[in-house]
Amino acid sequence: MAAVRTSSEITVNRIAIVAVLLVTIIFLAPIYWIASTAFKPRNLATTIPPTVVFQPEISPFVKLFTKRSQLRSPPSPEEYAAAPWWERVVFDGGEKIVRDGKGQVQWSGYPSRFMNSLIIAITSTVLAVGMGTFTAYGFSRFKVKGEADLLFFILSTRMLPPVVVAIPMFLMYRAVGLNDTHIGLIILYTAFNLSFSVWLMKGFMDEIPKEYEEAALVDGYTRMEAFFKIVLPEAATGIAATAVFCFITAWNEYAFALIMTNRRAQTAPPFIPSQVGSGLPDWTVIAAGTFLFLLPVAIFTFLLRNHLLRGMSFGAIRK
Amino acid sequence: MTQIELRGIQKFFGAVQVIKDLNLKISDNEFIVLLGQSGCGKTTTLRAIAGLETIDEGDILIDGKPVQHLKAANRDIAMVFQSFSLYPHMSVYENIAFPLRATRQSRAEIDSEVRSVAKTLQISDLLAKKPSALSGGDMQRVAIGRALVRRPKAMLMDEPIGALDAKLREEMRAEIKRLHIKQGSTTIYVTHDQIEAMSLADRIVIMHEGVLQQVGTPDEVYSRPANLFVAQFVGSPVMNVADAAVAETASSVSVSVGGVASGFEFPRALLSKLNGHAGGSLALGIRPEGVLLRRAAADGFVPVETQIVEPLGSFDIVDLRVGSEMLRARTKSGFISGPGEKVFARIDPTQAHFFDKASGKSLEVRL
């Protein structure tokens, strides 16, 4: 059978496709910019007009992970020949990798900042989503006195830009010794994400029919068992979506990380721009750091993409 | 052997009383149907028995032991929900095995139980499927399988076939009945569909606004309704109810309806059976099959005019105007050709019911 579509519908459809493509390009352009800069030779990073075709290099990543200093004189041919390939690419850029007295390569601050970001973002996401799920279940299933007021109160923590409370928070944290600690940032991000998590999860919980748990209760299970065996699997979609949002928020947070941490618990966001420093910034290294920083969120979201699309089988209840 | 007894159950939702002093004894293996309109308290009663709803007063006894303080899980009762409530993330097999897993039985035992229930319900080929891949009837079978597998003390069913289409409903109704005869467990079934109730129940419990109206076999509630509500709720088409005036004539008793001078003829015995209510405000109840029609005038027949004819295949339902009232009569199909026909009607005294209009109660007149 021939498709029945009028010419105006076809035109609208084409316009829509063009619009979607345009929006996609606008959204992806910065990511392309960062990714391409991360693989550019240093001298091509800031050319005008931008260089699009170039021989990709790995040197920005080597530089990102190591401590370097400027070469006063070029390395001797023997020194150059003896160096591994990753050290040679640094020599080529007019720098050398700093080694300690025993000849061990000195790591830059990036790997530890990256690890801090992972630890803090993952822990706070697990806590926020876990507590949020339980709280949302409570609000969704039980008669809670003053439910509307409590939910509003929970949401009110999001009603001002968090950075407004940065100074008092800093003073409080310093007083109790939480500044520049992992725990400090984890508490902060968990608290910040919790209201969001409760509200989002409540929406998902409300959608899970009560009859599922009631069936489980009659089938001989306690409410706790029913929660873990029936409600949690049903809420997987919601939990995944909430986790992605909480993780992204914690992962990308900049202001508090900048104010509350400086070394031990510093996360990647405040560290990457600090590399700009004085003198001539090496944009390729900054781009490499940013590029690697984007990967975990991209991977995390990619892994959960099936859950994010609401394709779960909700056909087993007939209304 | 499971007996269930409800003693003085009261239940409030806020200020609204949804169950008012409910007393009921259900004997072993009995199939009880709670029948009533939506909001009459029948589902709340069922949920209270299951332990999904608390009660404010009274006792729920299972085999003589009060269970109102026990959790649902500890009452050993199975329930089939209107929505079926199959767990969507589990296969049919897992759904049926789920209640057994709570009892910590061995894998082999669970497997054999699940397969035997599946065989009984003819769903063995569906065990690997997910609920979302099933048809309505199969979902229903799985839901019943999940309830049966544990061999519970009692089965509770909350409008289990209400979500199915008409043809499937009829099939499943027969299947539920067959299963009950085979398995023989005490069953409480909630429905608003009186045909379902009539066809399934050993006894029907009719509820209205939280109050139990009548308990009886299908035949009892149909032929001897305790009050006007039951009279008009049970039976399709609905029983005719009309204000009636009783007058004594020379040879018999005349019951006139709709202010018409010539009344329907009743035997003299009616007066004594009405026991002094003859002068009060009475309502006459008569099912359409109790209104007899003929074309020619005859003794005891009252002239009436036909209004609407509803052909229903095996019979017709004819609306008759009797003064200011309408009576519906059941005739053989094609007996009345259309509206506006003048025919003659009589009421079969043996099928007539008399109600006190003020209280709505039946006066228990049997002629």
XYZ file of C-alpha atoms in Angstrom:
686
model
C 0.000 0.000 0.000
C 1.317 3.408 -0.892
C 1.971 5.735 1.994
C -0.726 8.356 2.161
C 1.052 11.612 2.864
C 0.349 15.040 1.499
C 3.142 17.203 0.112
C 2.766 19.642 3.032
C 3.330 16.795 5.499
C 6.475 15.812 3.622
C 7.731 19.415 3.723
C 7.056 19.671 7.470
C 8.855 16.394 7.968
C 11.902 17.600 6.035
C 12.020 20.868 7.971
C 11.851 18.877 11.192
C 14.759 16.671 10.116
C 16.872 19.724 9.240
C 16.013 21.325 12.578
C 16.972 18.177 14.481
C 20.251 17.968 12.592
C 21.028 21.616 13.325
C 20.337 21.219 17.023
C 22.440 18.061 17.105
C 25.339 19.858 15.443
C 25.079 22.759 17.884
C 25.116 20.350 20.819
C 27.946 18.216 19.505
C 30.181 21.062 18.292
C 31.845 21.782 21.675
C 32.456 18.070 22.191
C 34.059 17.804 18.772
C 36.152 20.891 19.590
C 37.429 19.430 22.846
C 38.057 15.991 21.353
C 39.908 17.319 18.340
C 42.018 19.726 20.402
C 42.969 16.867 22.725
C 44.720 15.136 19.815
C 46.240 18.204 18.130
C 49.866 19.170 18.130
C 50.335 22.146 20.415
C 51.105 24.646 17.632
C 47.824 23.836 15.826
C 45.596 24.188 18.879
C 45.052 27.922 18.612
C 45.384 28.621 14.889
C 42.955 30.974 13.179
C 41.107 29.707 11.224
C 40.940 26.433 13.205
C 42.842 23.483 11.804
C 40.457 20.681 10.954
C 42.758 18.233 9.211
C 45.874 17.271 11.177
C 48.012 14.304 12.195
C 46.563 13.245 15.587
C 49.026 13.084 18.482
C 49.021 11.285 21.807
C 51.420 13.759 23.427
C 48.708 15.860 25.155
C 47.674 12.778 27.143
C 51.259 11.931 28.082
C 51.715 15.494 29.262
C 48.421 15.352 31.120
C 49.551 12.459 33.293
C 53.138 13.516 33.973
C 55.020 16.332 35.613
C 57.062 18.232 33.081
C 59.601 21.034 32.923
C 60.894 23.174 30.027
C 64.033 21.875 28.272
C 66.848 24.394 28.536
C 68.819 22.565 25.856
C 67.740 19.752 23.552
C 68.384 16.227 24.930
C 71.521 14.460 23.806
C 71.008 11.924 20.972
C 71.819 9.057 23.384
C 69.336 10.347 25.922
C 66.700 10.719 23.186
C 67.366 7.240 21.805
C 67.224 5.644 25.267
C 63.917 7.300 26.137
C 60.649 5.348 25.688
C 58.256 6.551 22.984
C 56.048 8.467 25.389
C 59.009 10.417 26.715
C 60.200 11.221 23.196
C 56.879 12.909 22.282
C 57.417 15.205 25.264
C 60.988 15.931 24.159
C 59.581 16.774 20.717
C 57.430 19.446 22.322
C 60.447 21.077 23.942
C 59.749 19.706 27.439
C 61.010 16.863 29.587
C 59.328 14.581 32.085
C 60.373 15.211 35.684
C 61.888 12.190 37.425
C 62.796 11.786 41.078
C 66.211 10.829 42.415
C 65.619 7.141 41.611
C 64.606 7.920 38.059
C 60.893 7.263 38.726
C 58.478 9.270 36.540
C 56.598 11.910 38.517
C 52.818 11.795 38.016
C 50.909 14.990 37.498
C 47.986 15.916 39.755
C 45.416 14.729 37.200
C 45.096 10.969 38.000
C 44.477 11.580 41.680
C 41.933 14.349 40.908
C 40.200 12.019 38.492
C 40.044 9.291 41.142
C 38.684 11.824 43.648
C 35.968 12.739 41.163
C 35.058 9.086 40.684
C 34.994 8.274 44.406
C 32.986 11.339 45.347
C 30.531 11.224 42.442
C 29.842 7.472 42.703
C 29.472 7.437 46.492
C 27.225 10.473 46.601
C 25.110 9.097 43.734
C 24.631 5.763 45.495
C 23.703 7.525 48.733
C 21.368 10.066 47.154
C 19.575 7.530 44.972
C 19.375 4.932 47.761
C 17.984 7.318 50.353
C 15.799 8.985 47.758
C 14.286 5.665 46.719
C 13.378 4.706 50.282
C 12.008 8.163 51.050
C 9.993 8.247 47.845
C 8.571 4.805 48.599
C 7.496 6.002 52.027
C 5.813 9.083 50.631
C 4.211 7.124 47.831
C 2.810 4.228 49.846
C 2.105 5.399 53.365
C -0.031 8.131 54.821
C 2.572 10.632 55.973
C 1.321 13.463 58.124
C 1.923 16.759 56.347
C 3.114 14.979 53.228
C 2.659 17.954 50.919
C 4.473 20.294 53.315
C 7.336 17.859 53.791
C 7.762 17.357 50.066
C 7.736 21.107 49.552
C 10.286 21.499 52.314
C 12.506 18.894 50.680
C 12.271 20.736 47.395
C 12.944 24.103 49.009
C 16.601 23.149 49.382
C 16.797 23.571 45.618
C 15.182 26.970 45.563
C 18.352 29.008 45.837
C 21.563 28.652 43.885
C 23.748 26.401 46.040
C 26.688 28.718 45.662
C 24.811 31.275 47.797
C 25.534 29.108 50.833
C 29.122 28.428 49.822
C 30.716 30.824 52.317
C 28.730 29.691 55.395
C 29.249 26.102 54.326
C 32.967 26.705 54.008
C 33.113 28.186 57.502
C 31.108 25.311 58.946
C 33.210 22.730 57.162
C 36.412 24.342 58.362
C 35.082 24.359 61.930
C 34.357 20.632 61.877
C 37.385 19.730 59.779
C 35.486 18.572 56.736
C 37.090 20.862 54.199
C 39.331 19.195 51.654
C 37.981 15.738 52.587
C 36.195 13.201 50.430
C 33.513 12.794 53.078
C 32.870 16.523 53.053
C 32.134 16.697 49.349
C 30.179 13.421 49.446
C 27.883 14.815 52.156
C 27.490 18.046 50.236
C 26.629 16.424 46.912
C 24.356 13.836 48.541
C 22.417 16.566 50.321
C 22.217 18.578 47.150
C 20.993 15.652 45.031
C 18.674 14.131 47.616
C 15.728 16.462 47.083
C 15.924 15.908 43.369
C 16.199 12.165 43.864
C 13.192 12.035 46.222
C 10.977 13.971 43.833
C 11.975 12.073 40.750
C 11.691 8.676 42.459
C 8.318 9.575 43.937
C 7.020 10.061 40.417
C 8.284 6.627 39.430
C 7.035 4.965 42.632
C 3.560 6.424 42.164
C 3.447 4.778 38.762
C 4.139 1.290 40.136
C 0.721 -0.147 40.964
C 0.180 -0.902 44.633
C -1.373 -4.219 43.654
C 2.060 -5.687 42.923
C 3.114 -5.332 46.542
C -0.288 -6.351 47.810
C -0.040 -9.500 45.719
C 3.388 -10.152 47.239
C 2.074 -9.498 50.769
C -0.732 -11.993 50.249
C 1.756 -14.399 48.669
C 3.523 -14.609 52.003
C 6.189 -11.912 51.914
C 6.897 -9.099 54.342
C 6.697 -5.530 53.120
C 10.484 -5.286 53.102
C 10.764 -8.431 50.974
C 8.042 -7.131 48.673
C 9.985 -3.879 48.350
C 13.212 -5.579 47.360
C 11.742 -8.362 45.221
C 8.940 -6.485 43.471
C 9.203 -2.724 43.823
C 12.926 -2.307 43.215
C 13.021 -4.289 39.950
C 9.978 -2.369 38.784
C 11.616 0.922 39.726
C 14.848 0.088 37.871
C 14.047 2.523 35.097
C 13.475 5.332 37.537
C 16.522 4.464 39.585
C 18.697 4.458 36.455
C 17.385 7.824 35.298
C 17.789 9.356 38.741
C 21.289 7.919 39.083
C 22.364 9.398 35.758
C 21.171 12.852 36.737
C 22.678 12.690 40.225
C 25.969 11.389 38.857
C 26.179 14.140 36.245
C 25.450 16.810 38.851
C 28.069 15.496 41.272
C 30.596 14.829 38.519
C 30.341 18.283 36.975
C 30.062 20.332 40.174
C 32.616 23.105 40.126
C 31.922 25.891 42.629
C 31.885 23.904 45.872
C 34.771 21.739 44.751
C 36.781 24.885 44.076
C 35.985 26.438 47.458
C 35.972 23.375 49.714
C 38.989 21.471 48.389
C 42.494 22.312 47.338
C 44.583 19.163 47.203
C 43.667 15.904 48.948
C 40.027 15.765 47.910
C 40.128 18.097 44.938
C 38.024 16.869 42.020
C 38.827 17.235 38.340
C 36.619 20.244 37.497
C 38.575 22.803 39.549
C 41.879 21.110 38.725
C 41.648 21.223 34.920
C 41.420 25.013 34.562
C 44.093 25.459 37.240
C 46.479 24.008 34.681
C 46.099 27.178 32.623
C 48.436 28.796 35.132
C 50.728 31.613 34.086
C 52.657 31.955 30.905
C 51.530 30.249 27.740
C 48.817 27.695 28.528
C 49.015 24.341 26.787
C 45.433 24.053 25.522
C 45.984 20.543 24.177
C 46.685 19.238 27.703
C 43.617 20.993 29.092
C 41.541 19.596 26.232
C 42.927 16.092 26.898
C 41.968 16.408 30.574
C 38.484 17.597 29.684
C 38.072 14.875 27.075
C 38.917 12.112 29.566
C 36.670 13.805 32.097
C 33.719 13.559 29.706
C 34.136 9.819 29.191
C 32.730 8.389 32.457
C 29.431 10.264 32.090
C 29.197 9.236 28.454
C 29.886 5.576 29.327
C 27.540 5.602 32.321
C 24.709 7.118 30.292
C 25.391 4.764 27.402
C 25.206 1.702 29.668
C 21.904 2.820 31.136
C 20.363 4.029 27.884
C 17.903 1.145 27.695
C 16.611 1.939 31.145
C 16.382 5.616 30.331
C 14.034 4.910 27.457
C 10.825 3.948 29.169
C 10.437 0.672 27.380
C 9.707 -1.478 30.399
C 6.831 -3.879 30.156
C 4.018 -2.129 31.926
C 1.488 -4.329 30.180
C 1.032 -6.818 32.974
C -1.573 -4.791 34.810
C -4.921 -4.347 33.208
C -6.751 -1.183 34.131
C -11.267 -27.439 56.093
C -11.538 -23.698 56.249
C -14.325 -21.709 57.782
C -14.319 -17.960 57.755
C -16.423 -15.898 60.055
C -16.916 -12.157 60.136
C -18.254 -10.798 63.425
C -19.464 -7.235 63.754
C -17.031 -5.755 61.261
C -16.923 -1.962 61.161
C -14.651 -0.007 58.893
C -14.270 3.720 58.431
C -12.410 5.676 55.778
C -12.106 8.977 57.603
C -15.653 9.986 58.470
C -17.228 7.607 55.970
C -18.322 4.230 57.284
C -17.751 1.736 54.498
C -18.644 -1.457 56.375
C -21.474 -1.349 58.898
C -21.719 -4.184 61.407
C -21.095 -7.021 58.989
C -21.733 -10.563 60.213
C -21.185 -13.538 57.974
C -20.305 -17.212 58.317
C -18.682 -18.973 55.402
C -18.414 -22.713 55.584
C -15.737 -25.009 54.232
C -15.482 -25.341 50.442
C -18.207 -22.789 49.969
C -18.168 -20.428 46.988
C -19.395 -17.103 48.321
C -19.963 -14.124 46.050
C -20.024 -10.614 47.489
C -22.302 -8.705 45.170
C -23.011 -5.010 45.087
C -22.523 -1.763 43.272
C -19.136 -0.089 43.289
C -18.514 1.601 46.618
C -20.768 -0.758 48.558
C -17.898 -2.066 50.688
C -17.522 -5.496 49.084
C -13.911 -5.034 47.983
C -13.010 -3.466 51.332
C -14.496 -6.515 53.051
C -12.431 -8.815 50.869
C -9.254 -6.805 51.473
C -9.932 -6.873 55.192
C -10.145 -10.665 55.095
C -6.897 -10.767 53.105
C -5.171 -8.486 55.598
C -4.592 -5.651 53.162
C -6.987 -3.414 55.053
C -7.349 -3.000 58.795
C -10.769 -3.051 60.419
C -11.912 -0.629 63.087
C -14.068 -3.068 65.016
C -15.070 -6.698 65.003
C -13.377 -10.048 64.491
C -12.299 -11.934 61.430
C -12.021 -15.612 62.275
C -10.399 -18.229 60.121
C -11.092 -21.709 61.465
C -12.222 -20.139 64.677
C -9.038 -18.156 65.272
C -9.156 -14.372 65.143
C -6.770 -13.136 62.442
C -7.524 -9.429 62.285
C -4.182 -8.660 63.944
C -2.188 -10.983 61.705
C -0.266 -9.700 58.719
C -1.473 -10.678 55.256
C 1.537 -12.962 54.854
C 0.564 -14.987 57.931
C -3.089 -15.589 57.089
C -2.425 -18.274 54.459
C -4.919 -16.806 52.052
C -4.448 -16.279 48.323
C -5.916 -13.480 46.315
C -6.569 -12.826 42.642
C -6.739 -9.152 41.778
C -8.869 -7.511 39.122
C -5.697 -6.144 37.552
C -4.133 -9.653 37.820
C -0.999 -8.016 39.269
C 1.416 -10.386 37.608
C 4.957 -9.291 38.348
C 6.077 -7.889 34.979
C 9.782 -8.578 35.462
C 9.229 -12.283 36.145
C 8.313 -15.053 33.737
C 5.037 -16.920 34.107
C 6.972 -19.717 35.827
C 8.535 -17.318 38.316
C 5.197 -15.650 38.929
C 3.595 -18.936 39.885
C 6.647 -20.053 41.880
C 6.807 -16.754 43.775
C 4.434 -17.676 46.638
C 6.246 -21.012 47.065
C 9.629 -19.305 47.328
C 8.334 -17.543 50.428
C 7.796 -20.928 52.063
C 11.434 -21.986 51.586
C 10.561 -25.232 49.811
C 13.175 -27.059 47.827
C 13.726 -26.277 44.169
C 12.445 -29.667 43.045
C 9.274 -29.383 45.103
C 8.586 -25.900 43.768
C 9.198 -27.056 40.224
C 6.781 -29.964 40.476
C 4.087 -27.815 42.137
C 4.393 -25.106 39.483
C 4.202 -27.613 36.664
C 1.214 -29.415 38.111
C -0.722 -26.156 38.572
C 0.243 -25.082 35.065
C -1.076 -28.363 33.773
C -4.384 -27.981 35.586
C -4.821 -24.523 34.104
C -3.505 -25.553 30.675
C -0.766 -22.935 30.651
C 2.234 -25.273 30.553
C 3.362 -23.840 27.212
C 3.360 -20.301 28.597
C 5.756 -20.864 31.502
C 8.738 -19.183 29.832
C 6.823 -16.111 28.699
C 6.672 -12.730 30.351
C 3.235 -11.495 31.475
C 3.275 -8.690 28.926
C 3.239 -11.298 26.148
C 0.033 -12.939 27.402
C -3.581 -12.414 26.402
C -6.085 -11.294 29.012
C -7.439 -14.777 29.544
C -3.975 -16.268 29.960
C -2.972 -13.536 32.423
C -6.047 -14.478 34.359
C -5.108 -18.155 34.344
C -1.606 -17.329 35.551
C -3.033 -15.144 38.317
C -5.284 -17.988 39.410
C -2.351 -20.394 39.162
C -0.281 -18.163 41.428
C -3.134 -18.168 43.934
C -3.723 -21.911 43.771
C -0.143 -23.129 43.870
C 0.291 -22.641 47.599
C -2.924 -24.550 48.403
C -4.119 -21.702 50.586
C -6.796 -21.984 53.244
C -9.029 -19.736 51.173
C -9.089 -18.049 47.790
C -10.160 -14.448 47.482
C -11.039 -13.062 44.081
C -11.598 -9.372 43.465
C -13.543 -9.022 40.223
C -11.080 -11.381 38.577
C -12.756 -11.345 35.190
C -14.013 -7.778 35.209
C -11.216 -6.645 32.906
C -11.920 -9.216 30.211
C -14.202 -8.837 27.233
C -17.676 -10.361 27.288
C -16.966 -13.627 25.480
C -13.820 -14.374 27.444
C -15.641 -13.508 30.649
C -18.167 -16.215 29.968
C -15.411 -18.757 29.248
C -13.449 -17.864 32.354
C -16.580 -17.957 34.472
C -17.110 -21.566 33.481
C -13.444 -22.295 34.065
C -13.467 -20.805 37.561
C -16.521 -22.855 38.421
C -14.935 -26.030 37.057
C -11.755 -25.319 38.993
C -13.666 -24.719 42.209
C -15.511 -27.992 41.856
C -12.204 -29.766 41.218
C -10.062 -28.065 43.867
C -12.811 -27.332 46.346
C -11.366 -24.524 48.396
C -13.304 -21.928 50.334
C -13.663 -19.052 47.916
C -14.837 -15.483 48.326
C -15.491 -13.744 45.070
C -16.311 -10.072 44.638
C -18.270 -8.779 41.691
C -20.774 -6.144 40.673
C -22.109 -8.389 37.923
C -25.198 -10.240 39.145
C -25.025 -12.764 36.315
C -21.532 -13.746 37.429
C -22.793 -13.990 40.993
C -25.804 -16.108 40.067
C -23.810 -18.506 37.919
C -20.891 -19.045 40.312
C -22.088 -18.758 43.861
C -23.160 -21.330 46.376
C -24.427 -18.343 48.330
C -24.606 -14.699 47.345
C -23.978 -11.913 49.829
C -25.572 -8.687 48.634
C -24.197 -5.457 50.046
C -25.354 -1.889 49.688
C -23.708 1.177 51.226
C -21.706 -0.959 53.613
C -24.726 -2.868 54.896
C -25.362 -6.531 54.243
C -28.746 -6.787 52.523
C -29.281 -10.502 52.078
C -27.385 -13.760 52.145
C -28.777 -16.683 50.249
C -28.460 -19.150 47.424
C -28.837 -17.677 43.936
C -32.351 -19.039 43.834
C -33.250 -17.520 47.202
C -32.051 -14.036 46.379
C -33.723 -14.205 42.993
C -37.091 -15.564 43.984
C -37.288 -14.263 47.545
C -35.499 -10.900 47.684
C -35.389 -9.540 51.205
C -35.899 -5.941 50.198
C -36.387 -3.555 47.307
C -32.664 -3.118 46.759
C -32.031 -6.831 46.314
C -35.194 -7.181 44.225
C -33.998 -4.584 41.755
C -30.303 -5.444 41.851
C -30.600 -9.145 41.127
C -32.103 -10.317 37.880
C -31.942 -9.013 34.373
C -34.090 -7.427 33.091
C -34.785 -5.627 36.339
C -37.840 -6.456 38.433
C -40.807 -4.100 37.954
C -41.607 -2.151 41.094
C -44.715 -0.013 41.217
C -46.796 1.672 43.879
C -49.800 -0.514 44.488
C -53.187 -0.102 46.101
C -55.007 -3.172 47.389
C -58.789 -3.264 47.382
C -61.220 -6.024 48.245
C -63.739 -6.968 45.593
C -66.697 -9.309 45.743
C -64.848 -12.488 44.795
C -61.168 -11.612 45.097
C -58.595 -8.893 45.782
C -57.703 -6.224 43.236
C -54.213 -4.696 43.158
C -54.199 -1.542 41.097
C -51.063 0.003 39.747
C -50.421 3.486 38.354
C -53.783 4.831 39.515
C -55.724 2.685 37.058
C -59.286 1.881 38.194
C -59.236 -1.756 37.088
C -56.692 -3.626 39.181
C -54.889 -6.913 38.722
C -56.700 -9.810 40.250
C -55.147 -11.600 43.231
C -56.522 -14.407 45.377
C -58.210 -13.552 48.639
C -55.396 -15.053 50.633
C -53.364 -11.941 49.847
C -55.225 -9.913 52.427
C -54.379 -12.188 55.304
C -50.777 -12.576 54.120
C -50.352 -8.816 53.943
C -51.095 -8.964 57.638
C -52.567 -5.513 58.059
C -50.234 -3.780 55.622
C -52.957 -3.718 52.949
C -53.928 -0.185 53.790
C -50.361 1.150 54.069
C -48.086 2.314 51.305
C -47.148 -0.778 49.358
C -44.911 -1.509 46.439
C -45.627 -4.378 44.116
C -42.647 -6.154 42.643
C -42.968 -8.423 39.675
C -40.315 -9.785 37.342
C -40.990 -9.390 33.612
C -41.695 -13.105 33.313
C -44.478 -12.703 35.896
C -46.367 -10.241 33.679
C -48.556 -12.351 31.387
C -49.970 -10.924 28.157
C -52.768 -11.916 25.823
C -54.371 -10.278 22.844
C -58.027 -10.852 23.750
C -59.750 -9.558 26.860
C -60.257 -12.129 29.603
C -61.141 -12.306 33.276
C -58.481 -10.763 35.490
C -56.638 -9.163 32.564
C -56.159 -5.400 32.495
C -56.014 -3.456 29.208
C -52.545 -1.968 28.598
C -50.714 -0.252 25.746
C -47.316 -1.356 24.491
C -44.605 1.307 24.377
C -41.238 -0.160 23.427
C -40.309 -3.619 22.240
C -36.763 -4.890 22.829
C -36.126 -8.066 20.870
C -33.454 -10.110 22.682
C -33.385 -13.132 20.426
C -34.964 -15.911 22.422
C -37.526 -13.555 23.953
C -38.730 -9.957 23.784
C -39.021 -7.403 26.561
C -42.081 -5.205 26.125
C -42.676 -1.964 27.997
C -46.330 -1.545 28.940
C -48.073 1.595 30.072
C -50.385 0.968 33.011
C -51.799 4.321 34.016
C -48.877 6.390 35.237
C -46.574 3.387 35.671
C -44.526 1.311 33.284
C -44.357 -2.461 33.552
C -41.997 -4.605 31.548
C -43.178 -7.972 30.374
C -41.270 -10.872 28.908
C -42.984 -12.360 25.871
C -42.009 -14.930 23.319
C -40.215 -13.219 20.484
C -42.440 -11.521 17.949
C -45.567 -11.703 20.122
C -45.892 -7.910 20.071
C -45.209 -6.345 16.702
C -44.503 -2.805 17.868
C -45.443 0.142 20.052
C -48.987 1.347 20.402
C -50.650 -2.071 20.467
C -53.559 -2.596 22.839
C -53.170 -5.864 24.728
C -54.275 -7.341 28.048
C -52.028 -8.081 30.992
C -52.272 -10.093 34.173
C -49.851 -10.553 37.031
C -48.992 -14.059 38.122
C -49.765 -13.907 41.868
C -47.256 -16.655 42.659
C -44.457 -14.499 41.292
C -45.553 -11.252 42.925
C -43.629 -9.593 45.749
C -44.938 -6.984 48.132
C -42.693 -4.492 49.862
C -43.297 -1.953 52.575
C -42.416 1.280 50.820
C -41.251 3.031 53.959
C -38.694 0.431 55.057
C -38.153 -1.202 51.666
C -38.466 -4.606 53.342
C -40.252 -7.500 51.735
C -43.528 -8.438 53.386
C -42.750 -12.083 52.619
C -46.020 -12.634 50.818
C -46.005 -16.014 49.065
C -49.140 -16.960 47.190
